[in-house]
Amino acid sequence: MTFQYSIYEWARNHRVHHKFMDTDVDPHNIKRGFFFAHVGWLMVHKHPDVRAKGKIVDVSDLEADPIVMFQKRYYYTLMVLFAFVMPTAVPWLLWGEDPWTAW
């Protein structure tokens, strides 16, 4: 849960990337630079072609997976829980750490 999209979105983006590698449709096109290809693509809006092709790529196997769909449905709740609540609660409740220090 690193604020980098759900399993569903990651898998869809990965499929689009492999299908349209090194074109404007590639979500993390290396031709746009090293930084963009590795992290920059997470910081900008997707190219319109990426959005269009992302809608037509086959993700029926992902939609049939109950775990993937659960994580997609509750992504923001799970993100807060696993990124903030649990890392604070575990040291506080299990080891007696002060909550402000654990945060």
PDB file of N, CA and C in Angstrom:
ATOM      1  N   MET A   1       0.845  -1.170   0.000  1.00  0.00           N
ATOM      2  CA  MET A   1       0.000   0.000   0.000  1.00  0.00           C
ATOM      3  C   MET A   1       0.896   1.240   0.000  1.00  0.00           C
ATOM      4  N   THR A   2       1.398   1.572  -1.139  1.00  0.00           N
ATOM      5  CA  THR A   2       2.357   2.669  -1.237  1.00  0.00           C
ATOM      6  C   THR A   2       1.801   3.874  -1.974  1.00  0.00           C
ATOM      7  N   PHE A   3       0.490   4.020  -1.990  1.00  0.00           N
ATOM      8  CA  PHE A   3      -0.161   5.124  -2.686  1.00  0.00           C
ATOM      9  C   PHE A   3       0.135   5.080  -4.182  1.00  0.00           C
ATOM     10  N   GLN A   4       0.335   3.886  -4.718  1.00  0.00           N
ATOM     11  CA  GLN A   4       0.660   3.739  -6.139  1.00  0.00           C
ATOM     12  C   GLN A   4      -0.370   2.885  -6.869  1.00  0.00           C
ATOM     13  N   TYR A   5      -1.629   3.106  -6.565  1.00  0.00           N
ATOM     14  CA  TYR A   5      -2.754   2.441  -7.235  1.00  0.00           C
ATOM     15  C   TYR A   5      -3.024   1.046  -6.686  1.00  0.00           C
ATOM     16  N   SER A   6      -4.194   0.555  -7.027  1.00  0.00           N
ATOM     17  CA  SER A   6      -4.624  -0.774  -6.587  1.00  0.00           C
ATOM     18  C   SER A   6      -3.977  -1.862  -7.442  1.00  0.00           C
ATOM     19  N   ILE A   7      -4.117  -3.113  -6.996  1.00  0.00           N
ATOM     20  CA  ILE A   7      -3.608  -4.257  -7.763  1.00  0.00           C
ATOM     21  C   ILE A   7      -4.201  -4.237  -9.165  1.00  0.00           C
ATOM     22  N   TYR A   8      -5.490  -3.980  -9.235  1.00  0.00           N
ATOM     23  CA  TYR A   8      -6.219  -3.950 -10.504  1.00  0.00           C
ATOM     24  C   TYR A   8      -5.603  -2.929 -11.468  1.00  0.00           C
ATOM     25  N   GLU A   9      -5.407  -1.711 -10.971  1.00  0.00           N
ATOM     26  CA  GLU A   9      -4.849  -0.654 -11.822  1.00  0.00           C
ATOM     27  C   GLU A   9      -3.404  -0.947 -12.209  1.00  0.00           C
ATOM     28  N   TRP A  10      -2.615  -1.483 -11.270  1.00  0.00           N
ATOM     29  CA  TRP A  10      -1.231  -1.834 -11.583  1.00  0.00           C
ATOM     30  C   TRP A  10      -1.171  -2.886 -12.681  1.00  0.00           C
ATOM     31  N   ALA A  11      -1.975  -3.927 -12.548  1.00  0.00           N
ATOM     32  CA  ALA A  11      -1.969  -5.001 -13.547  1.00  0.00           C
ATOM     33  C   ALA A  11      -2.446  -4.490 -14.900  1.00  0.00           C
ATOM     34  N   ARG A  12      -3.487  -3.658 -14.896  1.00  0.00           N
ATOM     35  CA  ARG A  12      -3.977  -3.091 -16.157  1.00  0.00           C
ATOM     36  C   ARG A  12      -2.895  -2.224 -16.808  1.00  0.00           C
ATOM     37  N   ASN A  13      -2.258  -1.363 -16.027  1.00  0.00           N
ATOM     38  CA  ASN A  13      -1.180  -0.525 -16.566  1.00  0.00           C
ATOM     39  C   ASN A  13      -0.034  -1.374 -17.101  1.00  0.00           C
ATOM     40  N   HIS A  14       0.282  -2.447 -16.401  1.00  0.00           N
ATOM     41  CA  HIS A  14       1.372  -3.325 -16.822  1.00  0.00           C
ATOM     42  C   HIS A  14       1.043  -4.000 -18.157  1.00  0.00           C
ATOM     43  N   ARG A  15      -0.194  -4.398 -18.315  1.00  0.00           N
ATOM     44  CA  ARG A  15      -0.612  -5.017 -19.575  1.00  0.00           C
ATOM     45  C   ARG A  15      -0.576  -4.016 -20.723  1.00  0.00           C
ATOM     46  N   VAL A  16      -1.013  -2.800 -20.461  1.00  0.00           N
ATOM     47  CA  VAL A  16      -0.945  -1.757 -21.494  1.00  0.00           C
ATOM     48  C   VAL A  16       0.514  -1.476 -21.832  1.00  0.00           C
ATOM     49  N   HIS A  17       1.368  -1.419 -20.822  1.00  0.00           N
ATOM     50  CA  HIS A  17       2.802  -1.181 -21.033  1.00  0.00           C
ATOM     51  C   HIS A  17       3.404  -2.231 -21.967  1.00  0.00           C
ATOM     52  N   HIS A  18       3.134  -3.499 -21.719  1.00  0.00           N
ATOM     53  CA  HIS A  18       3.719  -4.552 -22.558  1.00  0.00           C
ATOM     54  C   HIS A  18       3.109  -4.604 -23.952  1.00  0.00           C
ATOM     55  N   LYS A  19       1.848  -4.253 -24.058  1.00  0.00           N
ATOM     56  CA  LYS A  19       1.191  -4.293 -25.364  1.00  0.00           C
ATOM     57  C   LYS A  19       1.634  -3.132 -26.256  1.00  0.00           C
ATOM     58  N   PHE A  20       1.909  -1.972 -25.657  1.00  0.00           N
ATOM     59  CA  PHE A  20       2.231  -0.765 -26.427  1.00  0.00           C
ATOM     60  C   PHE A  20       3.566  -0.160 -25.998  1.00  0.00           C
ATOM     61  N   MET A  21       4.543  -0.992 -25.710  1.00  0.00           N
ATOM     62  CA  MET A  21       5.833  -0.549 -25.192  1.00  0.00           C
ATOM     63  C   MET A  21       6.490   0.511 -26.084  1.00  0.00           C
ATOM     64  N   ASP A  22       7.026   1.547 -25.424  1.00  0.00           N
ATOM     65  CA  ASP A  22       7.794   2.616 -26.064  1.00  0.00           C
ATOM     66  C   ASP A  22       6.988   3.427 -27.074  1.00  0.00           C
ATOM     67  N   THR A  23       5.688   3.554 -26.845  1.00  0.00           N
ATOM     68  CA  THR A  23       4.838   4.444 -27.641  1.00  0.00           C
ATOM     69  C   THR A  23       4.150   5.399 -26.672  1.00  0.00           C
ATOM     70  N   ASP A  24       3.386   6.353 -27.191  1.00  0.00           N
ATOM     71  CA  ASP A  24       2.652   7.268 -26.310  1.00  0.00           C
ATOM     72  C   ASP A  24       1.603   6.545 -25.476  1.00  0.00           C
ATOM     73  N   VAL A  25       1.218   5.357 -25.902  1.00  0.00           N
ATOM     74  CA  VAL A  25       0.221   4.582 -25.161  1.00  0.00           C
ATOM     75  C   VAL A  25       0.851   3.861 -23.965  1.00  0.00           C
ATOM     76  N   ASP A  26       2.157   3.715 -23.945  1.00  0.00           N
ATOM     77  CA  ASP A  26       2.869   3.074 -22.834  1.00  0.00           C
ATOM     78  C   ASP A  26       2.771   3.983 -21.606  1.00  0.00           C
ATOM     79  N   PRO A  27       2.172   3.513 -20.501  1.00  0.00           N
ATOM     80  CA  PRO A  27       2.020   4.368 -19.317  1.00  0.00           C
ATOM     81  C   PRO A  27       3.343   4.878 -18.752  1.00  0.00           C
ATOM     82  N   HIS A  28       4.413   4.097 -18.874  1.00  0.00           N
ATOM     83  CA  HIS A  28       5.726   4.547 -18.400  1.00  0.00           C
ATOM     84  C   HIS A  28       6.760   4.381 -19.506  1.00  0.00           C
ATOM     85  N   ASN A  29       6.549   5.152 -20.543  1.00  0.00           N
ATOM     86  CA  ASN A  29       7.358   5.138 -21.758  1.00  0.00           C
ATOM     87  C   ASN A  29       8.779   5.630 -21.478  1.00  0.00           C
ATOM     88  N   ILE A  30       9.776   4.796 -21.717  1.00  0.00           N
ATOM     89  CA  ILE A  30      11.175   5.161 -21.474  1.00  0.00           C
ATOM     90  C   ILE A  30      11.633   6.291 -22.391  1.00  0.00           C
ATOM     91  N   LYS A  31      10.962   6.472 -23.508  1.00  0.00           N
ATOM     92  CA  LYS A  31      11.335   7.559 -24.421  1.00  0.00           C
ATOM     93  C   LYS A  31      11.061   8.932 -23.817  1.00  0.00           C
ATOM     94  N   ARG A  32      10.290   8.968 -22.751  1.00  0.00           N
ATOM     95  CA  ARG A  32      10.023  10.234 -22.062  1.00  0.00           C
ATOM     96  C   ARG A  32      11.052  10.491 -20.962  1.00  0.00           C
ATOM     97  N   GLY A  33      12.029   9.598 -20.836  1.00  0.00           N
ATOM     98  CA  GLY A  33      13.113   9.795 -19.889  1.00  0.00           C
ATOM     99  C   GLY A  33      13.132   8.768 -18.773  1.00  0.00           C
ATOM    100  N   PHE A  34      14.327   8.617 -18.194  1.00  0.00           N
ATOM    101  CA  PHE A  34      14.550   7.639 -17.129  1.00  0.00           C
ATOM    102  C   PHE A  34      13.653   7.912 -15.923  1.00  0.00           C
ATOM    103  N   PHE A  35      13.625   9.170 -15.486  1.00  0.00           N
ATOM    104  CA  PHE A  35      12.824   9.520 -14.308  1.00  0.00           C
ATOM    105  C   PHE A  35      11.348   9.241 -14.556  1.00  0.00           C
ATOM    106  N   PHE A  36      10.849   9.667 -15.710  1.00  0.00           N
ATOM    107  CA  PHE A  36       9.437   9.437 -16.027  1.00  0.00           C
ATOM    108  C   PHE A  36       9.114   7.951 -16.020  1.00  0.00           C
ATOM    109  N   ALA A  37       9.967   7.143 -16.630  1.00  0.00           N
ATOM    110  CA  ALA A  37       9.707   5.707 -16.753  1.00  0.00           C
ATOM    111  C   ALA A  37       9.673   5.005 -15.398  1.00  0.00           C
ATOM    112  N   HIS A  38      10.389   5.531 -14.418  1.00  0.00           N
ATOM    113  CA  HIS A  38      10.464   4.850 -13.129  1.00  0.00           C
ATOM    114  C   HIS A  38       9.513   5.417 -12.083  1.00  0.00           C
ATOM    115  N   VAL A  39       9.403   6.723 -11.980  1.00  0.00           N
ATOM    116  CA  VAL A  39       8.483   7.301 -11.003  1.00  0.00           C
ATOM    117  C   VAL A  39       7.664   8.467 -11.525  1.00  0.00           C
ATOM    118  N   GLY A  40       8.155   9.145 -12.514  1.00  0.00           N
ATOM    119  CA  GLY A  40       7.460  10.327 -13.023  1.00  0.00           C
ATOM    120  C   GLY A  40       6.053  10.048 -13.502  1.00  0.00           C
ATOM    121  N   TRP A  41       5.844   8.877 -14.076  1.00  0.00           N
ATOM    122  CA  TRP A  41       4.516   8.538 -14.592  1.00  0.00           C
ATOM    123  C   TRP A  41       3.467   8.481 -13.491  1.00  0.00           C
ATOM    124  N   LEU A  42       3.900   8.299 -12.253  1.00  0.00           N
ATOM    125  CA  LEU A  42       2.967   8.284 -11.126  1.00  0.00           C
ATOM    126  C   LEU A  42       2.560   9.691 -10.698  1.00  0.00           C
ATOM    127  N   MET A  43       3.303  10.699 -11.161  1.00  0.00           N
ATOM    128  CA  MET A  43       3.099  12.067 -10.696  1.00  0.00           C
ATOM    129  C   MET A  43       2.347  12.949 -11.681  1.00  0.00           C
ATOM    130  N   VAL A  44       2.041  12.441 -12.841  1.00  0.00           N
ATOM    131  CA  VAL A  44       1.354  13.247 -13.857  1.00  0.00           C
ATOM    132  C   VAL A  44       0.082  12.532 -14.309  1.00  0.00           C
ATOM    133  N   HIS A  45      -0.779  13.281 -14.976  1.00  0.00           N
ATOM    134  CA  HIS A  45      -1.987  12.675 -15.544  1.00  0.00           C
ATOM    135  C   HIS A  45      -1.592  11.777 -16.700  1.00  0.00           C
ATOM    136  N   LYS A  46      -2.334  10.708 -16.875  1.00  0.00           N
ATOM    137  CA  LYS A  46      -2.049   9.777 -17.962  1.00  0.00           C
ATOM    138  C   LYS A  46      -2.319  10.434 -19.313  1.00  0.00           C
ATOM    139  N   HIS A  47      -1.504  10.053 -20.286  1.00  0.00           N
ATOM    140  CA  HIS A  47      -1.716  10.481 -21.667  1.00  0.00           C
ATOM    141  C   HIS A  47      -3.107   9.996 -22.082  1.00  0.00           C
ATOM    142  N   PRO A  48      -3.870  10.789 -22.839  1.00  0.00           N
ATOM    143  CA  PRO A  48      -5.213  10.361 -23.256  1.00  0.00           C
ATOM    144  C   PRO A  48      -5.238   9.003 -23.960  1.00  0.00           C
ATOM    145  N   ASP A  49      -4.189   8.692 -24.717  1.00  0.00           N
ATOM    146  CA  ASP A  49      -4.136   7.391 -25.393  1.00  0.00           C
ATOM    147  C   ASP A  49      -4.007   6.241 -24.392  1.00  0.00           C
ATOM    148  N   VAL A  50      -3.299   6.481 -23.298  1.00  0.00           N
ATOM    149  CA  VAL A  50      -3.151   5.454 -22.255  1.00  0.00           C
ATOM    150  C   VAL A  50      -4.516   5.165 -21.644  1.00  0.00           C
ATOM    151  N   ARG A  51      -5.272   6.219 -21.367  1.00  0.00           N
ATOM    152  CA  ARG A  51      -6.613   6.030 -20.796  1.00  0.00           C
ATOM    153  C   ARG A  51      -7.520   5.273 -21.755  1.00  0.00           C
ATOM    154  N   ALA A  52      -7.465   5.632 -23.025  1.00  0.00           N
ATOM    155  CA  ALA A  52      -8.330   4.985 -24.021  1.00  0.00           C
ATOM    156  C   ALA A  52      -8.004   3.501 -24.153  1.00  0.00           C
ATOM    157  N   LYS A  53      -6.728   3.172 -24.269  1.00  0.00           N
ATOM    158  CA  LYS A  53      -6.338   1.764 -24.432  1.00  0.00           C
ATOM    159  C   LYS A  53      -6.510   0.984 -23.134  1.00  0.00           C
ATOM    160  N   GLY A  54      -6.367   1.655 -22.007  1.00  0.00           N
ATOM    161  CA  GLY A  54      -6.576   0.993 -20.723  1.00  0.00           C
ATOM    162  C   GLY A  54      -8.005   0.503 -20.554  1.00  0.00           C
ATOM    163  N   LYS A  55      -8.936   1.175 -21.219  1.00  0.00           N
ATOM    164  CA  LYS A  55     -10.344   0.774 -21.133  1.00  0.00           C
ATOM    165  C   LYS A  55     -10.653  -0.458 -21.971  1.00  0.00           C
ATOM    166  N   ILE A  56      -9.813  -0.738 -22.980  1.00  0.00           N
ATOM    167  CA  ILE A  56     -10.120  -1.871 -23.861  1.00  0.00           C
ATOM    168  C   ILE A  56      -9.244  -3.096 -23.607  1.00  0.00           C
ATOM    169  N   VAL A  57      -8.219  -2.965 -22.774  1.00  0.00           N
ATOM    170  CA  VAL A  57      -7.359  -4.120 -22.489  1.00  0.00           C
ATOM    171  C   VAL A  57      -8.147  -5.135 -21.646  1.00  0.00           C
ATOM    172  N   ASP A  58      -7.921  -6.406 -21.905  1.00  0.00           N
ATOM    173  CA  ASP A  58      -8.669  -7.465 -21.222  1.00  0.00           C
ATOM    174  C   ASP A  58      -8.207  -7.631 -19.776  1.00  0.00           C
ATOM    175  N   VAL A  59      -9.111  -7.381 -18.856  1.00  0.00           N
ATOM    176  CA  VAL A  59      -8.836  -7.566 -17.431  1.00  0.00           C
ATOM    177  C   VAL A  59      -9.901  -8.463 -16.798  1.00  0.00           C
ATOM    178  N   SER A  60     -10.525  -9.293 -17.598  1.00  0.00           N
ATOM    179  CA  SER A  60     -11.606 -10.148 -17.095  1.00  0.00           C
ATOM    180  C   SER A  60     -11.116 -11.100 -16.003  1.00  0.00           C
ATOM    181  N   ASP A  61      -9.869 -11.553 -16.100  1.00  0.00           N
ATOM    182  CA  ASP A  61      -9.332 -12.427 -15.057  1.00  0.00           C
ATOM    183  C   ASP A  61      -9.190 -11.688 -13.730  1.00  0.00           C
ATOM    184  N   LEU A  62      -8.835 -10.410 -13.793  1.00  0.00           N
ATOM    185  CA  LEU A  62      -8.728  -9.610 -12.572  1.00  0.00           C
ATOM    186  C   LEU A  62     -10.106  -9.366 -11.969  1.00  0.00           C
ATOM    187  N   GLU A  63     -11.076  -9.093 -12.829  1.00  0.00           N
ATOM    188  CA  GLU A  63     -12.436  -8.847 -12.355  1.00  0.00           C
ATOM    189  C   GLU A  63     -13.065 -10.098 -11.754  1.00  0.00           C
ATOM    190  N   ALA A  64     -12.581 -11.264 -12.128  1.00  0.00           N
ATOM    191  CA  ALA A  64     -13.092 -12.525 -11.583  1.00  0.00           C
ATOM    192  C   ALA A  64     -12.414 -12.910 -10.265  1.00  0.00           C
ATOM    193  N   ASP A  65     -11.342 -12.220  -9.915  1.00  0.00           N
ATOM    194  CA  ASP A  65     -10.597 -12.537  -8.694  1.00  0.00           C
ATOM    195  C   ASP A  65     -11.176 -11.739  -7.518  1.00  0.00           C
ATOM    196  N   PRO A  66     -11.759 -12.414  -6.528  1.00  0.00           N
ATOM    197  CA  PRO A  66     -12.394 -11.686  -5.424  1.00  0.00           C
ATOM    198  C   PRO A  66     -11.413 -10.873  -4.572  1.00  0.00           C
ATOM    199  N   ILE A  67     -10.185 -11.325  -4.449  1.00  0.00           N
ATOM    200  CA  ILE A  67      -9.203 -10.580  -3.653  1.00  0.00           C
ATOM    201  C   ILE A  67      -8.824  -9.279  -4.352  1.00  0.00           C
ATOM    202  N   VAL A  68      -8.585  -9.353  -5.642  1.00  0.00           N
ATOM    203  CA  VAL A  68      -8.242  -8.154  -6.413  1.00  0.00           C
ATOM    204  C   VAL A  68      -9.386  -7.144  -6.349  1.00  0.00           C
ATOM    205  N   MET A  69     -10.604  -7.612  -6.513  1.00  0.00           N
ATOM    206  CA  MET A  69     -11.748  -6.706  -6.506  1.00  0.00           C
ATOM    207  C   MET A  69     -12.013  -6.147  -5.107  1.00  0.00           C
ATOM    208  N   PHE A  70     -11.777  -6.933  -4.065  1.00  0.00           N
ATOM    209  CA  PHE A  70     -11.903  -6.431  -2.694  1.00  0.00           C
ATOM    210  C   PHE A  70     -10.904  -5.306  -2.463  1.00  0.00           C
ATOM    211  N   GLN A  71      -9.654  -5.536  -2.862  1.00  0.00           N
ATOM    212  CA  GLN A  71      -8.613  -4.526  -2.667  1.00  0.00           C
ATOM    213  C   GLN A  71      -8.909  -3.276  -3.489  1.00  0.00           C
ATOM    214  N   LYS A  72      -9.440  -3.446  -4.697  1.00  0.00           N
ATOM    215  CA  LYS A  72      -9.808  -2.295  -5.536  1.00  0.00           C
ATOM    216  C   LYS A  72     -10.947  -1.505  -4.890  1.00  0.00           C
ATOM    217  N   ARG A  73     -11.943  -2.213  -4.402  1.00  0.00           N
ATOM    218  CA  ARG A  73     -13.125  -1.581  -3.809  1.00  0.00           C
ATOM    219  C   ARG A  73     -12.768  -0.797  -2.544  1.00  0.00           C
ATOM    220  N   TYR A  74     -11.892  -1.344  -1.722  1.00  0.00           N
ATOM    221  CA  TYR A  74     -11.558  -0.719  -0.438  1.00  0.00           C
ATOM    222  C   TYR A  74     -10.136  -0.157  -0.418  1.00  0.00           C
ATOM    223  N   TYR A  75      -9.611   0.202  -1.566  1.00  0.00           N
ATOM    224  CA  TYR A  75      -8.217   0.628  -1.684  1.00  0.00           C
ATOM    225  C   TYR A  75      -7.874   1.768  -0.723  1.00  0.00           C
ATOM    226  N   TYR A  76      -8.668   2.826  -0.707  1.00  0.00           N
ATOM    227  CA  TYR A  76      -8.315   3.990   0.104  1.00  0.00           C
ATOM    228  C   TYR A  76      -8.415   3.691   1.601  1.00  0.00           C
ATOM    229  N   THR A  77      -9.385   2.910   1.994  1.00  0.00           N
ATOM    230  CA  THR A  77      -9.497   2.514   3.398  1.00  0.00           C
ATOM    231  C   THR A  77      -8.307   1.645   3.797  1.00  0.00           C
ATOM    232  N   LEU A  78      -7.991   0.664   2.964  1.00  0.00           N
ATOM    233  CA  LEU A  78      -6.856  -0.219   3.249  1.00  0.00           C
ATOM    234  C   LEU A  78      -5.536   0.545   3.249  1.00  0.00           C
ATOM    235  N   MET A  79      -5.414   1.521   2.350  1.00  0.00           N
ATOM    236  CA  MET A  79      -4.194   2.311   2.267  1.00  0.00           C
ATOM    237  C   MET A  79      -3.948   3.049   3.586  1.00  0.00           C
ATOM    238  N   VAL A  80      -4.971   3.698   4.100  1.00  0.00           N
ATOM    239  CA  VAL A  80      -4.832   4.414   5.371  1.00  0.00           C
ATOM    240  C   VAL A  80      -4.539   3.430   6.504  1.00  0.00           C
ATOM    241  N   LEU A  81      -5.244   2.314   6.516  1.00  0.00           N
ATOM    242  CA  LEU A  81      -5.057   1.312   7.564  1.00  0.00           C
ATOM    243  C   LEU A  81      -3.626   0.771   7.582  1.00  0.00           C
ATOM    244  N   PHE A  82      -3.120   0.357   6.415  1.00  0.00           N
ATOM    245  CA  PHE A  82      -1.798  -0.272   6.361  1.00  0.00           C
ATOM    246  C   PHE A  82      -0.637   0.722   6.343  1.00  0.00           C
ATOM    247  N   ALA A  83      -0.881   1.954   5.914  1.00  0.00           N
ATOM    248  CA  ALA A  83       0.207   2.927   5.848  1.00  0.00           C
ATOM    249  C   ALA A  83       0.334   3.765   7.119  1.00  0.00           C
ATOM    250  N   PHE A  84      -0.770   3.948   7.849  1.00  0.00           N
ATOM    251  CA  PHE A  84      -0.729   4.827   9.012  1.00  0.00           C
ATOM    252  C   PHE A  84      -1.195   4.164  10.309  1.00  0.00           C
ATOM    253  N   VAL A  85      -2.356   3.543  10.277  1.00  0.00           N
ATOM    254  CA  VAL A  85      -2.932   3.007  11.514  1.00  0.00           C
ATOM    255  C   VAL A  85      -2.102   1.849  12.065  1.00  0.00           C
ATOM    256  N   MET A  86      -1.859   0.837  11.257  1.00  0.00           N
ATOM    257  CA  MET A  86      -1.115  -0.332  11.754  1.00  0.00           C
ATOM    258  C   MET A  86       0.316  -0.007  12.189  1.00  0.00           C
ATOM    259  N   PRO A  87       1.089   0.772  11.403  1.00  0.00           N
ATOM    260  CA  PRO A  87       2.455   1.079  11.859  1.00  0.00           C
ATOM    261  C   PRO A  87       2.498   1.888  13.158  1.00  0.00           C
ATOM    262  N   THR A  88       1.408   2.583  13.467  1.00  0.00           N
ATOM    263  CA  THR A  88       1.335   3.306  14.735  1.00  0.00           C
ATOM    264  C   THR A  88       0.812   2.406  15.847  1.00  0.00           C
ATOM    265  N   ALA A  89      -0.216   1.623  15.543  1.00  0.00           N
ATOM    266  CA  ALA A  89      -0.871   0.802  16.568  1.00  0.00           C
ATOM    267  C   ALA A  89      -0.005  -0.356  17.059  1.00  0.00           C
ATOM    268  N   VAL A  90       0.739  -0.989  16.172  1.00  0.00           N
ATOM    269  CA  VAL A  90       1.535  -2.162  16.582  1.00  0.00           C
ATOM    270  C   VAL A  90       2.568  -1.802  17.652  1.00  0.00           C
ATOM    271  N   PRO A  91       3.425  -0.797  17.456  1.00  0.00           N
ATOM    272  CA  PRO A  91       4.384  -0.465  18.521  1.00  0.00           C
ATOM    273  C   PRO A  91       3.701   0.031  19.798  1.00  0.00           C
ATOM    274  N   TRP A  92       2.612   0.760  19.625  1.00  0.00           N
ATOM    275  CA  TRP A  92       1.893   1.297  20.779  1.00  0.00           C
ATOM    276  C   TRP A  92       1.272   0.177  21.607  1.00  0.00           C
ATOM    277  N   LEU A  93       0.546  -0.738  20.949  1.00  0.00           N
ATOM    278  CA  LEU A  93      -0.184  -1.782  21.668  1.00  0.00           C
ATOM    279  C   LEU A  93       0.684  -2.973  22.075  1.00  0.00           C
ATOM    280  N   LEU A  94       1.644  -3.347  21.255  1.00  0.00           N
ATOM    281  CA  LEU A  94       2.440  -4.539  21.552  1.00  0.00           C
ATOM    282  C   LEU A  94       3.682  -4.253  22.386  1.00  0.00           C
ATOM    283  N   TRP A  95       4.277  -3.084  22.203  1.00  0.00           N
ATOM    284  CA  TRP A  95       5.543  -2.814  22.871  1.00  0.00           C
ATOM    285  C   TRP A  95       5.485  -1.642  23.840  1.00  0.00           C
ATOM    286  N   GLY A  96       4.295  -1.058  24.012  1.00  0.00           N
ATOM    287  CA  GLY A  96       4.144   0.031  24.962  1.00  0.00           C
ATOM    288  C   GLY A  96       4.759   1.342  24.514  1.00  0.00           C
ATOM    289  N   GLU A  97       5.004   1.481  23.244  1.00  0.00           N
ATOM    290  CA  GLU A  97       5.577   2.717  22.698  1.00  0.00           C
ATOM    291  C   GLU A  97       4.554   3.842  22.806  1.00  0.00           C
ATOM    292  N   ASP A  98       5.027   5.039  23.041  1.00  0.00           N
ATOM    293  CA  ASP A  98       4.148   6.197  23.053  1.00  0.00           C
ATOM    294  C   ASP A  98       3.548   6.376  21.647  1.00  0.00           C
ATOM    295  N   PRO A  99       2.238   6.600  21.535  1.00  0.00           N
ATOM    296  CA  PRO A  99       1.628   6.728  20.201  1.00  0.00           C
ATOM    297  C   PRO A  99       2.248   7.831  19.346  1.00  0.00           C
ATOM    298  N   TRP A 100       2.643   8.936  19.974  1.00  0.00           N
ATOM    299  CA  TRP A 100       3.242  10.026  19.194  1.00  0.00           C
ATOM    300  C   TRP A 100       4.615   9.636  18.656  1.00  0.00           C
ATOM    301  N   THR A 101       5.339   8.852  19.413  1.00  0.00           N
ATOM    302  CA  THR A 101       6.634   8.358  18.947  1.00  0.00           C
ATOM    303  C   THR A 101       6.436   7.322  17.852  1.00  0.00           C
ATOM    304  N   ALA A 102       5.448   6.455  18.040  1.00  0.00           N
ATOM    305  CA  ALA A 102       5.165   5.417  17.046  1.00  0.00           C
ATOM    306  C   ALA A 102       4.689   6.024  15.734  1.00  0.00           C
ATOM    307  N   TRP A 103       3.975   7.149  15.804  1.00  0.00           N
ATOM    308  CA  TRP A 103       3.461   7.793  14.594  1.00  0.00           C
ATOM    309  C   TRP A 103       4.612   8.278  13.769  1.00  0.00           C
TER     310      TRP A 103
END
